[in-house]
PDB file of C-alpha atoms in Angstrom:
ATOM      1  CA  MET A 255     115.865  95.280  81.813  1.00 42.00           C
ATOM      2  CA  LYS A 256     116.748  94.142  78.578  1.00 43.00           C
ATOM      3  CA  ALA A 257     116.696  90.449  77.409  1.00 47.00           C
ATOM      4  CA  ARG A 258     120.294  88.812  76.888  1.00 49.00           C
ATOM      5  CA  THR A 259     121.502  86.501  74.235  1.00 47.00           C
ATOM      6  CA  PRO A 260     123.247  83.523  75.634  1.00 47.00           C
ATOM      7  CA  ARG A 261     126.692  83.355  74.928  1.00 45.00           C
ATOM      8  CA  SER A 262     128.868  80.096  74.091  1.00 40.00           C
ATOM      9  CA  LEU A 263     132.833  79.786  73.346  1.00 39.00           C
ATOM     10  CA  PRO A 264     133.575  78.610  69.614  1.00 43.00           C
ATOM     11  CA  ASN A 265     134.583  74.773  70.273  1.00 55.00           C
ATOM     12  CA  GLN A 266     131.393  74.875  73.102  1.00 71.00           C
ATOM     13  CA  ALA A 267     134.018  74.339  75.802  1.00 86.00           C
ATOM     14  CA  ALA A 268     132.065  76.448  77.585  1.00 93.00           C
ATOM     15  CA  ILE A 269     128.184  78.061  77.415  1.00 96.00           C
ATOM     16  CA  GLU A 270     126.580  81.026  79.059  1.00 97.00           C
ATOM     17  CA  LYS A 271     122.627  80.133  79.783  1.00 98.00           C
ATOM     18  CA  LEU A 272     120.001  82.416  81.158  1.00 98.00           C
ATOM     19  CA  ALA A 273     117.660  81.311  83.924  1.00 98.00           C
ATOM     20  CA  PRO A 274     114.337  83.402  84.111  1.00 98.00           C
ATOM     21  CA  ALA A 275     112.156  83.989  87.178  1.00 98.00           C
ATOM     22  CA  LYS A 276     108.292  83.297  86.818  1.00 98.00           C
ATOM     23  CA  LEU A 277     105.090  84.754  88.283  1.00 98.00           C
ATOM     24  CA  ASN A 278     101.771  82.679  88.787  1.00 96.00           C
ATOM     25  CA  LEU A 279      98.925  84.271  87.085  1.00 95.00           C
ATOM     26  CA  ILE A 280      96.712  81.511  88.465  1.00 92.00           C
ATOM     27  CA  LEU A 281      97.816  79.488  91.510  1.00 94.00           C
ATOM     28  CA  ARG A 282      94.680  77.087  92.170  1.00 91.00           C
ATOM     29  CA  ILE A 283      94.992  73.560  94.303  1.00 91.00           C
ATOM     30  CA  THR A 284      92.748  71.414  93.052  1.00 88.00           C
ATOM     31  CA  GLY A 285      93.343  68.341  95.233  1.00 88.00           C
ATOM     32  CA  LEU A 286      96.050  66.438  97.193  1.00 86.00           C
ATOM     33  CA  ARG A 287      97.761  62.955  96.247  1.00 88.00           C
ATOM     34  CA  ASN A 288      98.609  60.095  98.759  1.00 85.00           C
ATOM     35  CA  ASN A 289     102.809  60.683  98.283  1.00 82.00           C
ATOM     36  CA  GLY A 290     101.725  64.448 100.087  1.00 77.00           C
ATOM     37  CA  TYR A 291     102.288  66.086  96.332  1.00 84.00           C
ATOM     38  CA  HIS A 292      99.571  68.551  95.894  1.00 89.00           C
ATOM     39  CA  GLU A 293      97.729  68.687  92.417  1.00 90.00           C
ATOM     40  CA  ILE A 294      97.577  72.608  90.933  1.00 91.00           C
ATOM     41  CA  ALA A 295      95.960  74.231  88.072  1.00 90.00           C
ATOM     42  CA  SER A 296      97.983  77.405  87.216  1.00 92.00           C
ATOM     43  CA  LEU A 297      99.220  79.746  84.503  1.00 93.00           C
ATOM     44  CA  PHE A 298     103.282  80.152  84.498  1.00 94.00           C
ATOM     45  CA  VAL A 299     104.579  83.209  82.871  1.00 96.00           C
ATOM     46  CA  PRO A 300     108.252  84.032  82.986  1.00 97.00           C
ATOM     47  CA  VAL A 301     109.646  87.098  83.074  1.00 98.00           C
ATOM     48  CA  ALA A 302     112.926  88.809  82.112  1.00 98.00           C
ATOM     49  CA  LEU A 303     114.327  88.842  85.272  1.00 98.00           C
ATOM     50  CA  TYR A 304     117.592  85.921  85.299  1.00 98.00           C
ATOM     51  CA  ASP A 305     119.820  84.261  86.952  1.00 98.00           C
ATOM     52  CA  THR A 306     122.987  82.927  85.104  1.00 98.00           C
ATOM     53  CA  LEU A 307     124.618  80.054  84.571  1.00 98.00           C
ATOM     54  CA  ARG A 308     128.284  79.479  83.084  1.00 98.00           C
ATOM     55  CA  ILE A 309     129.232  76.419  82.253  1.00 98.00           C
ATOM     56  CA  SER A 310     132.760  74.650  81.533  1.00 97.00           C
ATOM     57  CA  LYS A 311     133.337  71.547  80.533  1.00 95.00           C
ATOM     58  CA  ARG A 312     135.991  69.608  82.885  1.00 92.00           C
ATOM     59  CA  GLU A 313     138.100  65.976  82.681  1.00 89.00           C
ATOM     60  CA  LYS A 314     136.353  65.086  86.230  1.00 90.00           C
ATOM     61  CA  GLY A 315     134.273  66.138  88.856  1.00 92.00           C
ATOM     62  CA  LEU A 316     131.970  68.683  89.492  1.00 95.00           C
ATOM     63  CA  GLU A 317     131.979  71.867  90.879  1.00 95.00           C
ATOM     64  CA  LEU A 318     130.088  74.913  91.766  1.00 96.00           C
ATOM     65  CA  TYR A 319     130.426  78.689  92.411  1.00 95.00           C
ATOM     66  CA  CYS A 320     127.638  80.819  93.194  1.00 95.00           C
ATOM     67  CA  SER A 321     127.912  84.953  93.920  1.00 94.00           C
ATOM     68  CA  GLY A 322     125.056  87.155  93.746  1.00 95.00           C
ATOM     69  CA  ARG A 323     122.720  85.502  97.360  1.00 94.00           C
ATOM     70  CA  LYS A 324     123.349  83.374  99.505  1.00 91.00           C
ATOM     71  CA  VAL A 325     122.447  79.476  98.339  1.00 92.00           C
ATOM     72  CA  PRO A 326     122.756  76.237  99.418  1.00 87.00           C
ATOM     73  CA  LYS A 327     126.258  74.469  98.327  1.00 83.00           C
ATOM     74  CA  GLY A 328     126.706  71.187  97.393  1.00 85.00           C
ATOM     75  CA  SER A 329     124.117  68.503  96.815  1.00 86.00           C
ATOM     76  CA  GLU A 330     122.218  70.508  98.315  1.00 89.00           C
ATOM     77  CA  ASN A 331     121.946  73.059  95.432  1.00 96.00           C
ATOM     78  CA  LEU A 332     119.407  71.755  93.070  1.00 97.00           C
ATOM     79  CA  VAL A 333     122.250  73.023  89.968  1.00 98.00           C
ATOM     80  CA  HIS A 334     124.399  70.676  91.583  1.00 97.00           C
ATOM     81  CA  ARG A 335     121.923  67.703  91.906  1.00 97.00           C
ATOM     82  CA  ALA A 336     121.094  68.672  88.064  1.00 98.00           C
ATOM     83  CA  ALA A 337     124.597  68.072  87.400  1.00 97.00           C
ATOM     84  CA  THR A 338     124.786  65.101  88.889  1.00 97.00           C
ATOM     85  CA  SER A 339     121.736  63.557  87.177  1.00 97.00           C
ATOM     86  CA  PHE A 340     122.621  64.480  84.084  1.00 97.00           C
ATOM     87  CA  PHE A 341     125.979  62.875  84.049  1.00 97.00           C
ATOM     88  CA  GLU A 342     123.938  59.560  85.939  1.00 96.00           C
ATOM     89  CA  ASN A 343     121.641  59.133  83.529  1.00 97.00           C
ATOM     90  CA  THR A 344     123.932  60.166  80.900  1.00 96.00           C
ATOM     91  CA  GLY A 345     126.512  57.786  81.574  1.00 95.00           C
ATOM     92  CA  ILE A 346     129.097  60.396  80.435  1.00 94.00           C
ATOM     93  CA  ASP A 347     133.032  60.184  81.452  1.00 90.00           C
ATOM     94  CA  GLY A 348     133.254  64.265  82.411  1.00 89.00           C
ATOM     95  CA  GLY A 349     132.721  66.943  84.935  1.00 93.00           C
ATOM     96  CA  ALA A 350     131.884  70.113  84.650  1.00 96.00           C
ATOM     97  CA  GLU A 351     132.121  73.673  86.599  1.00 97.00           C
ATOM     98  CA  ILE A 352     129.363  75.561  86.802  1.00 97.00           C
ATOM     99  CA  ARG A 353     129.294  79.814  88.009  1.00 97.00           C
ATOM    100  CA  LEU A 354     125.863  80.895  89.345  1.00 97.00           C
ATOM    101  CA  THR A 355     125.310  84.355  89.387  1.00 98.00           C
ATOM    102  CA  LYS A 356     121.998  84.811  91.428  1.00 98.00           C
ATOM    103  CA  ASN A 357     120.183  87.997  90.949  1.00 98.00           C
ATOM    104  CA  ILE A 358     116.508  85.986  91.714  1.00 98.00           C
ATOM    105  CA  PRO A 359     115.830  86.603  95.525  1.00 97.00           C
ATOM    106  CA  VAL A 360     115.686  82.992  96.763  1.00 95.00           C
ATOM    107  CA  SER A 361     112.599  81.443  98.210  1.00 93.00           C
ATOM    108  CA  SER A 362     110.015  84.445  97.309  1.00 96.00           C
ATOM    109  CA  GLY A 363     107.897  82.497  94.599  1.00 96.00           C
ATOM    110  CA  LEU A 364     109.814  83.149  91.824  1.00 98.00           C
ATOM    111  CA  GLY A 365     110.955  79.910  90.707  1.00 97.00           C
ATOM    112  CA  GLY A 366     114.571  80.709  90.659  1.00 97.00           C
ATOM    113  CA  GLY A 367     116.281  77.443  91.987  1.00 96.00           C
ATOM    114  CA  SER A 368     113.852  75.508  89.570  1.00 97.00           C
ATOM    115  CA  SER A 369     114.781  78.004  86.773  1.00 98.00           C
ATOM    116  CA  ASP A 370     118.438  77.439  87.371  1.00 98.00           C
ATOM    117  CA  ALA A 371     118.141  73.425  87.874  1.00 98.00           C
ATOM    118  CA  ALA A 372     116.457  73.978  83.942  1.00 98.00           C
ATOM    119  CA  ALA A 373     119.069  76.118  82.987  1.00 98.00           C
ATOM    120  CA  ALA A 374     121.547  73.695  83.750  1.00 98.00           C
ATOM    121  CA  LEU A 375     120.215  70.806  82.499  1.00 98.00           C
ATOM    122  CA  LEU A 376     119.855  72.423  78.940  1.00 98.00           C
ATOM    123  CA  GLY A 377     123.213  73.798  79.125  1.00 97.00           C
ATOM    124  CA  LEU A 378     125.010  70.955  79.584  1.00 97.00           C
ATOM    125  CA  ASN A 379     122.913  68.735  77.446  1.00 97.00           C
ATOM    126  CA  GLN A 380     123.392  70.933  74.493  1.00 96.00           C
ATOM    127  CA  LEU A 381     127.441  71.143  75.800  1.00 95.00           C
ATOM    128  CA  TRP A 382     127.837  67.584  74.943  1.00 94.00           C
ATOM    129  CA  GLY A 383     126.003  67.202  71.854  1.00 94.00           C
ATOM    130  CA  LYS A 384     122.337  67.048  73.127  1.00 96.00           C
ATOM    131  CA  PRO A 385     122.115  62.890  74.506  1.00 96.00           C
ATOM    132  CA  LEU A 386     119.004  63.352  76.232  1.00 97.00           C
ATOM    133  CA  LYS A 387     116.134  63.966  74.283  1.00 96.00           C
ATOM    134  CA  LYS A 388     113.144  66.441  75.563  1.00 95.00           C
ATOM    135  CA  ARG A 389     111.461  62.958  77.295  1.00 95.00           C
ATOM    136  CA  GLY A 390     114.728  62.422  79.340  1.00 97.00           C
ATOM    137  CA  LEU A 391     115.022  65.615  80.174  1.00 97.00           C
ATOM    138  CA  ASP A 392     111.526  65.996  81.058  1.00 96.00           C
ATOM    139  CA  ALA A 393     112.332  63.046  83.521  1.00 96.00           C
ATOM    140  CA  ILE A 394     115.190  64.533  85.145  1.00 97.00           C
ATOM    141  CA  ALA A 395     113.348  68.010  85.878  1.00 97.00           C
ATOM    142  CA  LEU A 396     110.417  66.277  87.829  1.00 94.00           C
ATOM    143  CA  CYS A 397     112.776  64.298  89.952  1.00 95.00           C
ATOM    144  CA  LEU A 398     114.403  67.780  90.653  1.00 96.00           C
ATOM    145  CA  GLY A 399     110.763  69.589  91.305  1.00 93.00           C
ATOM    146  CA  ALA A 400     107.654  70.221  90.243  1.00 91.00           C
ATOM    147  CA  ASP A 401     108.370  73.622  88.537  1.00 93.00           C
ATOM    148  CA  VAL A 402     111.676  72.222  87.145  1.00 97.00           C
ATOM    149  CA  PRO A 403     109.361  71.059  83.812  1.00 96.00           C
ATOM    150  CA  PHE A 404     108.395  74.276  82.726  1.00 96.00           C
ATOM    151  CA  PHE A 405     111.278  75.868  83.008  1.00 97.00           C
ATOM    152  CA  LEU A 406     112.480  73.747  80.038  1.00 97.00           C
ATOM    153  CA  LEU A 407     109.636  75.344  78.298  1.00 92.00           C
ATOM    154  CA  GLN A 408     110.513  78.867  78.949  1.00 82.00           C
ATOM    155  CA  ARG A 409     107.275  80.411  77.729  1.00 92.00           C
ATOM    156  CA  PRO A 410     103.732  80.848  79.183  1.00 93.00           C
ATOM    157  CA  ALA A 411     101.982  77.833  80.087  1.00 93.00           C
ATOM    158  CA  VAL A 412      99.295  76.365  81.486  1.00 91.00           C
ATOM    159  CA  ALA A 413     100.026  73.596  84.146  1.00 92.00           C
ATOM    160  CA  HIS A 414      98.110  71.044  85.992  1.00 89.00           C
ATOM    161  CA  GLY A 415      99.085  67.480  87.928  1.00 90.00           C
ATOM    162  CA  ILE A 416     101.541  68.347  90.261  1.00 89.00           C
ATOM    163  CA  GLY A 417     102.773  71.271  87.839  1.00 87.00           C
ATOM    164  CA  GLU A 418     104.694  68.754  84.992  1.00 87.00           C
ATOM    165  CA  ILE A 419     101.657  68.616  82.542  1.00 91.00           C
ATOM    166  CA  LEU A 420     102.356  71.815  80.404  1.00 93.00           C
ATOM    167  CA  ARG A 421     100.137  73.101  77.808  1.00 90.00           C
ATOM    168  CA  PRO A 422     101.850  76.577  76.105  1.00 91.00           C
ATOM    169  CA  VAL A 423      99.902  79.042  75.286  1.00 88.00           C
ATOM    170  CA  GLU A 424     100.284  80.134  72.107  1.00 79.00           C
ATOM    171  CA  GLU A 425      99.410  83.741  72.698  1.00 79.00           C
ATOM    172  CA  ILE A 426      98.947  86.021  76.175  1.00 84.00           C
ATOM    173  CA  PRO A 427      98.802  89.934  76.002  1.00 85.00           C
ATOM    174  CA  SER A 428     101.933  91.999  76.875  1.00 87.00           C
ATOM    175  CA  PHE A 429     102.542  93.270  80.350  1.00 94.00           C
ATOM    176  CA  TRP A 430     105.340  95.045  82.501  1.00 97.00           C
ATOM    177  CA  TYR A 431     105.597  93.872  85.780  1.00 98.00           C
ATOM    178  CA  VAL A 432     106.683  95.258  89.225  1.00 98.00           C
ATOM    179  CA  ILE A 433     107.816  92.612  91.234  1.00 98.00           C
ATOM    180  CA  VAL A 434     108.387  93.412  94.897  1.00 98.00           C
ATOM    181  CA  SER A 435     110.365  90.984  96.438  1.00 97.00           C
ATOM    182  CA  PRO A 436     110.857  91.687 100.708  1.00 95.00           C
ATOM    183  CA  SER A 437     113.753  90.476 102.600  1.00 91.00           C
ATOM    184  CA  LEU A 438     111.825  87.248 104.034  1.00 92.00           C
ATOM    185  CA  MET A 439     112.358  83.754 102.178  1.00 92.00           C
ATOM    186  CA  VAL A 440     108.778  81.606 102.863  1.00 94.00           C
ATOM    187  CA  SER A 441     108.976  77.637 102.560  1.00 92.00           C
ATOM    188  CA  THR A 442     107.038  75.868 100.063  1.00 91.00           C
ATOM    189  CA  ALA A 443     106.479  73.087 101.906  1.00 90.00           C
ATOM    190  CA  TRP A 444     105.297  75.263 104.649  1.00 94.00           C
ATOM    191  CA  ALA A 445     102.812  77.134 102.665  1.00 95.00           C
ATOM    192  CA  TYR A 446     100.974  74.097 100.987  1.00 93.00           C
ATOM    193  CA  SER A 447     101.227  72.328 104.240  1.00 91.00           C
ATOM    194  CA  LYS A 448      98.936  75.028 105.824  1.00 93.00           C
ATOM    195  CA  PHE A 449      96.525  75.062 103.212  1.00 92.00           C
ATOM    196  CA  LYS A 450      92.920  73.724 103.947  1.00 88.00           C
ATOM    197  CA  LEU A 451      92.019  72.313 100.300  1.00 81.00           C
ATOM    198  CA  LYS A 452      87.837  72.992  99.620  1.00 74.00           C
ATOM    199  CA  LEU A 453      86.214  72.329  96.308  1.00 61.00           C
ATOM    200  CA  THR A 454      87.142  73.705  93.112  1.00 57.00           C
ATOM    201  CA  ASN A 455      83.883  74.859  90.550  1.00 55.00           C
ATOM    202  CA  GLU A 456      84.382  72.650  87.935  1.00 55.00           C
ATOM    203  CA  GLU A 457      83.458  75.471  85.319  1.00 55.00           C
ATOM    204  CA  ASP A 458      86.670  77.386  86.539  1.00 59.00           C
ATOM    205  CA  LEU A 459      88.796  74.558  86.420  1.00 57.00           C
ATOM    206  CA  ASN A 460      88.226  73.880  83.133  1.00 56.00           C
ATOM    207  CA  ASN A 461      88.377  77.022  81.651  1.00 58.00           C
ATOM    208  CA  ILE A 462      91.925  76.932  83.598  1.00 56.00           C
ATOM    209  CA  LEU A 463      93.125  73.886  82.089  1.00 52.00           C
ATOM    210  CA  PHE A 464      92.003  73.935  78.213  1.00 54.00           C
ATOM    211  CA  PHE A 465      92.537  77.204  76.842  1.00 55.00           C
ATOM    212  CA  LYS A 466      95.130  77.993  74.522  1.00 52.00           C
ATOM    213  CA  ARG A 467      94.736  81.642  73.983  1.00 55.00           C
ATOM    214  CA  ILE A 468      93.922  84.078  76.597  1.00 64.00           C
ATOM    215  CA  ASP A 469      91.866  87.147  75.308  1.00 57.00           C
ATOM    216  CA  ALA A 470      90.217  87.475  78.128  1.00 58.00           C
ATOM    217  CA  ASN A 471      91.209  90.294  80.707  1.00 79.00           C
ATOM    218  CA  ILE A 472      94.105  88.874  82.497  1.00 86.00           C
ATOM    219  CA  PRO A 473      93.683  91.805  85.483  1.00 89.00           C
ATOM    220  CA  ASP A 474      90.190  89.824  86.584  1.00 87.00           C
ATOM    221  CA  MET A 475      91.558  86.706  86.255  1.00 87.00           C
ATOM    222  CA  LEU A 476      94.368  87.169  88.813  1.00 93.00           C
ATOM    223  CA  SER A 477      93.689  84.296  91.796  1.00 92.00           C
ATOM    224  CA  ASN A 478      96.504  82.510  94.385  1.00 96.00           C
ATOM    225  CA  ASP A 479      95.057  79.952  96.944  1.00 94.00           C
ATOM    226  CA  LEU A 480      98.432  80.724  98.651  1.00 97.00           C
ATOM    227  CA  GLU A 481      97.692  84.033  99.361  1.00 97.00           C
ATOM    228  CA  SER A 482      95.219  83.332 102.745  1.00 95.00           C
ATOM    229  CA  VAL A 483      98.231  81.277 103.865  1.00 96.00           C
ATOM    230  CA  THR A 484     101.237  83.227 103.517  1.00 97.00           C
ATOM    231  CA  PHE A 485      99.183  86.883 104.070  1.00 97.00           C
ATOM    232  CA  GLY A 486      97.938  85.397 107.450  1.00 96.00           C
ATOM    233  CA  LYS A 487     101.046  85.080 109.174  1.00 96.00           C
ATOM    234  CA  HIS A 488     102.569  87.839 107.053  1.00 96.00           C
ATOM    235  CA  PRO A 489     100.068  90.638 106.863  1.00 96.00           C
ATOM    236  CA  PHE A 490     101.885  93.551 105.912  1.00 95.00           C
ATOM    237  CA  LEU A 491     102.199  91.559 102.548  1.00 96.00           C
ATOM    238  CA  LEU A 492      99.014  92.848 101.714  1.00 97.00           C
ATOM    239  CA  SER A 493      99.975  96.391 101.800  1.00 96.00           C
ATOM    240  CA  ILE A 494     102.111  95.794  99.015  1.00 97.00           C
ATOM    241  CA  LYS A 495      99.576  94.615  96.970  1.00 97.00           C
ATOM    242  CA  THR A 496      97.364  97.753  98.481  1.00 97.00           C
ATOM    243  CA  SER A 497     100.477  99.986  96.961  1.00 97.00           C
ATOM    244  CA  LEU A 498     100.762  98.465  93.542  1.00 98.00           C
ATOM    245  CA  ILE A 499      96.920  99.255  92.963  1.00 97.00           C
ATOM    246  CA  GLU A 500      96.786 102.726  93.838  1.00 97.00           C
ATOM    247  CA  LEU A 501     100.232 103.231  91.642  1.00 97.00           C
ATOM    248  CA  GLY A 502      98.159 102.637  89.001  1.00 97.00           C
ATOM    249  CA  ALA A 503      98.932  98.579  88.775  1.00 98.00           C
ATOM    250  CA  LEU A 504      95.931  96.820  86.345  1.00 96.00           C
ATOM    251  CA  GLY A 505      95.918  94.218  89.052  1.00 97.00           C
ATOM    252  CA  SER A 506      98.132  92.480  91.649  1.00 98.00           C
ATOM    253  CA  LEU A 507      98.883  89.038  93.018  1.00 98.00           C
ATOM    254  CA  MET A 508     100.989  87.209  94.876  1.00 98.00           C
ATOM    255  CA  SER A 509     103.464  84.587  93.411  1.00 98.00           C
ATOM    256  CA  GLY A 510     103.440  81.361  94.084  1.00 96.00           C
ATOM    257  CA  SER A 511     104.062  80.479  97.353  1.00 96.00           C
ATOM    258  CA  GLY A 512     105.264  84.541  98.161  1.00 95.00           C
ATOM    259  CA  PRO A 513     106.495  86.579  99.556  1.00 97.00           C
ATOM    260  CA  SER A 514     106.589  88.094  96.179  1.00 98.00           C
ATOM    261  CA  ILE A 515     104.239  90.265  95.167  1.00 98.00           C
ATOM    262  CA  PHE A 516     103.398  91.817  91.694  1.00 98.00           C
ATOM    263  CA  GLY A 517     101.615  94.330  89.734  1.00 98.00           C
ATOM    264  CA  LEU A 518     100.547  94.436  86.152  1.00 97.00           C
ATOM    265  CA  PHE A 519     101.514  97.148  83.875  1.00 97.00           C
ATOM    266  CA  ASN A 520     100.106  98.332  80.516  1.00 93.00           C
ATOM    267  CA  SER A 521     103.037 100.756  79.876  1.00 95.00           C
ATOM    268  CA  LYS A 522     107.082 100.627  80.693  1.00 97.00           C
ATOM    269  CA  LYS A 523     106.768 104.250  81.509  1.00 98.00           C
ATOM    270  CA  LYS A 524     104.171 103.925  84.270  1.00 98.00           C
ATOM    271  CA  ALA A 525     106.061 100.609  85.861  1.00 98.00           C
ATOM    272  CA  GLN A 526     108.985 102.261  85.687  1.00 98.00           C
ATOM    273  CA  GLU A 527     107.432 105.155  88.086  1.00 98.00           C
ATOM    274  CA  ALA A 528     105.997 102.840  90.272  1.00 98.00           C
ATOM    275  CA  GLY A 529     109.382 100.979  90.753  1.00 97.00           C
ATOM    276  CA  LYS A 530     111.011 103.925  91.676  1.00 96.00           C
ATOM    277  CA  ILE A 531     108.290 104.963  94.343  1.00 96.00           C
ATOM    278  CA  LEU A 532     108.533 101.532  95.973  1.00 97.00           C
ATOM    279  CA  GLU A 533     112.312 101.194  95.693  1.00 94.00           C
ATOM    280  CA  SER A 534     112.270 103.898  97.891  1.00 90.00           C
ATOM    281  CA  HIS A 535     109.951 102.758 100.887  1.00 85.00           C
ATOM    282  CA  THR A 536     110.544  99.103 100.924  1.00 83.00           C
ATOM    283  CA  ARG A 537     112.734  96.845 102.751  1.00 86.00           C
ATOM    284  CA  GLY A 538     113.835  94.411 100.201  1.00 92.00           C
ATOM    285  CA  ASP A 539     113.777  94.305  96.184  1.00 97.00           C
ATOM    286  CA  VAL A 540     112.031  95.662  93.429  1.00 98.00           C
ATOM    287  CA  PHE A 541     112.103  94.531  90.108  1.00 98.00           C
ATOM    288  CA  VAL A 542     110.614  96.489  87.046  1.00 98.00           C
ATOM    289  CA  VAL A 543     110.743  93.730  84.260  1.00 98.00           C
ATOM    290  CA  LYS A 544     108.662  92.541  81.068  1.00 97.00           C
ATOM    291  CA  GLY A 545     106.976  89.396  80.556  1.00 94.00           C
ATOM    292  CA  LEU A 546     108.726  87.011  78.415  1.00 92.00           C
ATOM    293  CA  SER A 547     106.622  84.876  75.039  1.00 79.00           C
TER     294      SER A 547
END
């Protein structure tokens, strides 16, 4: 899939924004706050699998139209909530029509909903002349969800806190990814609630939190504390991970709370060959995409 360039109309009456999916190359759960949120140490990488939002100005009101995949409507949709928050926080007397085309599977561990919300914020802010600076956008994003601030950044980053404290990674090896997303939805809240918190090795945690470059062997670093939870309920997911390794992946891991499983490949050709084989016997979606830097 080739990266696309967002388009805007001449007078900025409308704009098209791309909302990329993400993968967690590392996801460690390091603590639990009093409000119920889990603290994490994670390495996020955006990939060239996109939802698309076309945002148009209108005089009043907010209309959201969705196609491609079934998603919640109205205030239950993060895009709708993001747009509502934008107008409330800026005091702008206007409205918008947003047409969302969903390509990223829903509740798949790929962050599609959070990415859509971030793209909506960025698009609306650009259309209205950037009334919100970074701090304002970040504040709205965090209220919408722990992953949304990362999608404002849209580059590889280490995250800690509940995901809102981000440190961009200056250099990261480039991979092609084969992502297998079974026809199954996993609740993020459920997965975290089932995880049994254990002590985190401080040396490992410091390595995750503070590096700015990644010169180590990424396939050896792959780690996701939620795999045991989701695999425990859906054991067939392990066979997907095994298949990816057998087809030549340098490493394989579940992303987020799942159920999507990805494999890392060092060439487009190898990734495409593996993807083609997996498509023939996988009930769900298979994507062959490049990581974004």
